Amino acid sequence: MVIASATCVAGGALSRMHPLGLRGVQAIVAPGKGGAVAQASVDTSWQNQTFIHGELIKGTAPAEIIAALETQDPRAASRQFGIVDLQGRTAGYSGSG
């Protein structure tokens, strides 16, 4: 699995978000299960990334993960997510703001 993405985050801001830069902020890889990207208004607490990873490990469908993120993250409207699992299920979300 290869994850590629683009971002509007200025290079200098990356080190303040996560020590690994974009690799630690956007890419979510659950070996043997699937992967995801989280972008736009970055969740620097990594709660969304941790949640997505845990749900992929449990085998939760990507659409169910997105639905949960929409209800539990008060800033979901300013975020973007793309999730795919190795069963071929996919889901994407591009907030409204």
mmCIF file of C-alpha atoms in Angstrom:
data_model
loop_
_atom_site.group_PDB
_atom_site.id
_atom_site.type_symbol
_atom_site.label_atom_id
_atom_site.label_comp_id
_atom_site.label_asym_id
_atom_site.label_seq_id
_atom_site.Cartn_x
_atom_site.Cartn_y
_atom_site.Cartn_z
ATOM 1 C CA MET A 1 0.000 0.000 0.000
ATOM 2 C CA VAL A 2 1.290 3.436 -0.903
ATOM 3 C CA ILE A 3 -0.118 6.617 0.570
ATOM 4 C CA ALA A 4 0.539 9.857 -1.249
ATOM 5 C CA SER A 5 -0.920 13.205 -0.416
ATOM 6 C CA ALA A 6 -0.566 16.921 -0.873
ATOM 7 C CA THR A 7 -0.951 19.544 1.776
ATOM 8 C CA CYS A 8 -1.297 23.255 2.194
ATOM 9 C CA VAL A 9 0.718 23.176 5.429
ATOM 10 C CA ALA A 10 3.848 25.308 5.266
ATOM 11 C CA GLY A 11 7.058 23.329 5.703
ATOM 12 C CA GLY A 12 8.109 25.131 8.876
ATOM 13 C CA ALA A 13 4.857 24.215 10.598
ATOM 14 C CA LEU A 14 5.432 20.492 10.143
ATOM 15 C CA SER A 15 7.951 20.128 12.948
ATOM 16 C CA ARG A 16 5.506 21.753 15.383
ATOM 17 C CA MET A 17 2.756 19.274 14.463
ATOM 18 C CA HIS A 18 4.611 16.013 14.816
ATOM 19 C CA PRO A 19 8.289 15.000 15.020
ATOM 20 C CA LEU A 20 7.871 12.947 11.820
ATOM 21 C CA GLY A 21 6.243 15.798 9.899
ATOM 22 C CA LEU A 22 3.528 14.702 7.464
ATOM 23 C CA ARG A 23 4.376 11.022 7.983
ATOM 24 C CA GLY A 24 3.171 11.324 11.560
ATOM 25 C CA VAL A 25 0.205 13.570 10.876
ATOM 26 C CA GLN A 26 -1.460 12.180 7.778
ATOM 27 C CA ALA A 27 -0.603 8.555 7.095
ATOM 28 C CA ILE A 28 -2.367 5.905 9.139
ATOM 29 C CA VAL A 29 -1.259 2.356 8.382
ATOM 30 C CA ALA A 30 -2.739 -0.737 10.003
ATOM 31 C CA PRO A 31 -0.602 -3.619 8.670
ATOM 32 C CA GLY A 32 -2.717 -6.410 7.246
ATOM 33 C CA LYS A 33 -5.897 -4.361 7.681
ATOM 34 C CA GLY A 34 -5.784 -1.106 5.686
ATOM 35 C CA GLY A 35 -4.734 2.490 5.720
ATOM 36 C CA ALA A 36 -5.982 6.042 5.770
ATOM 37 C CA VAL A 37 -5.023 9.664 5.414
ATOM 38 C CA ALA A 38 -6.198 12.571 7.543
ATOM 39 C CA GLN A 39 -5.669 16.082 6.239
ATOM 40 C CA ALA A 40 -6.878 19.688 6.158
ATOM 41 C CA SER A 41 -7.344 21.101 9.656
ATOM 42 C CA VAL A 42 -4.856 18.802 11.313
ATOM 43 C CA ASP A 43 -5.710 17.105 14.605
ATOM 44 C CA THR A 44 -2.468 17.694 16.509
ATOM 45 C CA SER A 45 -3.758 15.603 19.422
ATOM 46 C CA TRP A 46 -3.673 12.603 17.022
ATOM 47 C CA GLN A 47 -6.970 11.398 18.515
ATOM 48 C CA ASN A 48 -8.544 10.950 15.092
ATOM 49 C CA GLN A 49 -5.519 9.131 13.716
ATOM 50 C CA THR A 50 -5.396 6.866 16.770
ATOM 51 C CA PHE A 51 -9.129 6.195 16.490
ATOM 52 C CA ILE A 52 -8.923 5.366 12.774
ATOM 53 C CA HIS A 53 -5.985 3.027 13.352
ATOM 54 C CA GLY A 54 -7.752 1.213 16.184
ATOM 55 C CA GLU A 55 -10.934 0.796 14.169
ATOM 56 C CA LEU A 56 -9.050 -0.555 11.152
ATOM 57 C CA ILE A 57 -7.323 -3.075 13.417
ATOM 58 C CA LYS A 58 -10.753 -4.166 14.723
ATOM 59 C CA GLY A 59 -12.026 -4.589 11.158
ATOM 60 C CA THR A 60 -14.549 -1.749 11.277
ATOM 61 C CA ALA A 61 -15.808 -0.725 7.835
ATOM 62 C CA PRO A 62 -14.328 2.565 6.571
ATOM 63 C CA ALA A 63 -17.802 4.120 6.173
ATOM 64 C CA GLU A 64 -18.550 3.354 9.832
ATOM 65 C CA ILE A 65 -15.258 4.941 10.886
ATOM 66 C CA ILE A 66 -16.099 8.111 8.938
ATOM 67 C CA ALA A 67 -19.592 8.233 10.476
ATOM 68 C CA ALA A 68 -18.085 7.978 13.966
ATOM 69 C CA LEU A 69 -15.545 10.724 13.226
ATOM 70 C CA GLU A 70 -18.324 13.032 12.047
ATOM 71 C CA THR A 71 -20.142 12.657 15.366
ATOM 72 C CA GLN A 72 -17.218 12.612 17.809
ATOM 73 C CA ASP A 73 -14.982 15.332 16.327
ATOM 74 C CA PRO A 74 -16.429 18.840 16.764
ATOM 75 C CA ARG A 75 -14.084 20.091 14.011
ATOM 76 C CA ALA A 76 -14.895 17.331 11.512
ATOM 77 C CA ALA A 77 -16.315 19.867 9.052
ATOM 78 C CA SER A 78 -12.810 21.303 8.609
ATOM 79 C CA ARG A 79 -11.093 17.957 7.995
ATOM 80 C CA GLN A 80 -10.609 15.439 5.189
ATOM 81 C CA PHE A 81 -10.298 11.678 5.547
ATOM 82 C CA GLY A 82 -9.739 8.823 3.127
ATOM 83 C CA ILE A 83 -9.883 5.240 4.388
ATOM 84 C CA VAL A 84 -9.415 1.902 2.611
ATOM 85 C CA ASP A 85 -9.241 -1.605 4.022
ATOM 86 C CA LEU A 86 -7.830 -4.784 2.551
ATOM 87 C CA GLN A 87 -11.351 -6.137 2.022
ATOM 88 C CA GLY A 88 -11.748 -3.492 -0.690
ATOM 89 C CA ARG A 89 -14.049 -1.217 1.294
ATOM 90 C CA THR A 90 -13.415 2.513 0.979
ATOM 91 C CA ALA A 91 -14.781 5.759 2.364
ATOM 92 C CA GLY A 92 -13.893 9.390 1.972
ATOM 93 C CA TYR A 93 -14.947 12.561 3.662
ATOM 94 C CA SER A 94 -14.284 16.168 2.782
ATOM 95 C CA GLY A 95 -15.843 18.440 5.356
ATOM 96 C CA SER A 96 -17.995 21.417 4.626
ATOM 97 C CA GLY A 97 -15.637 24.116 5.830
#
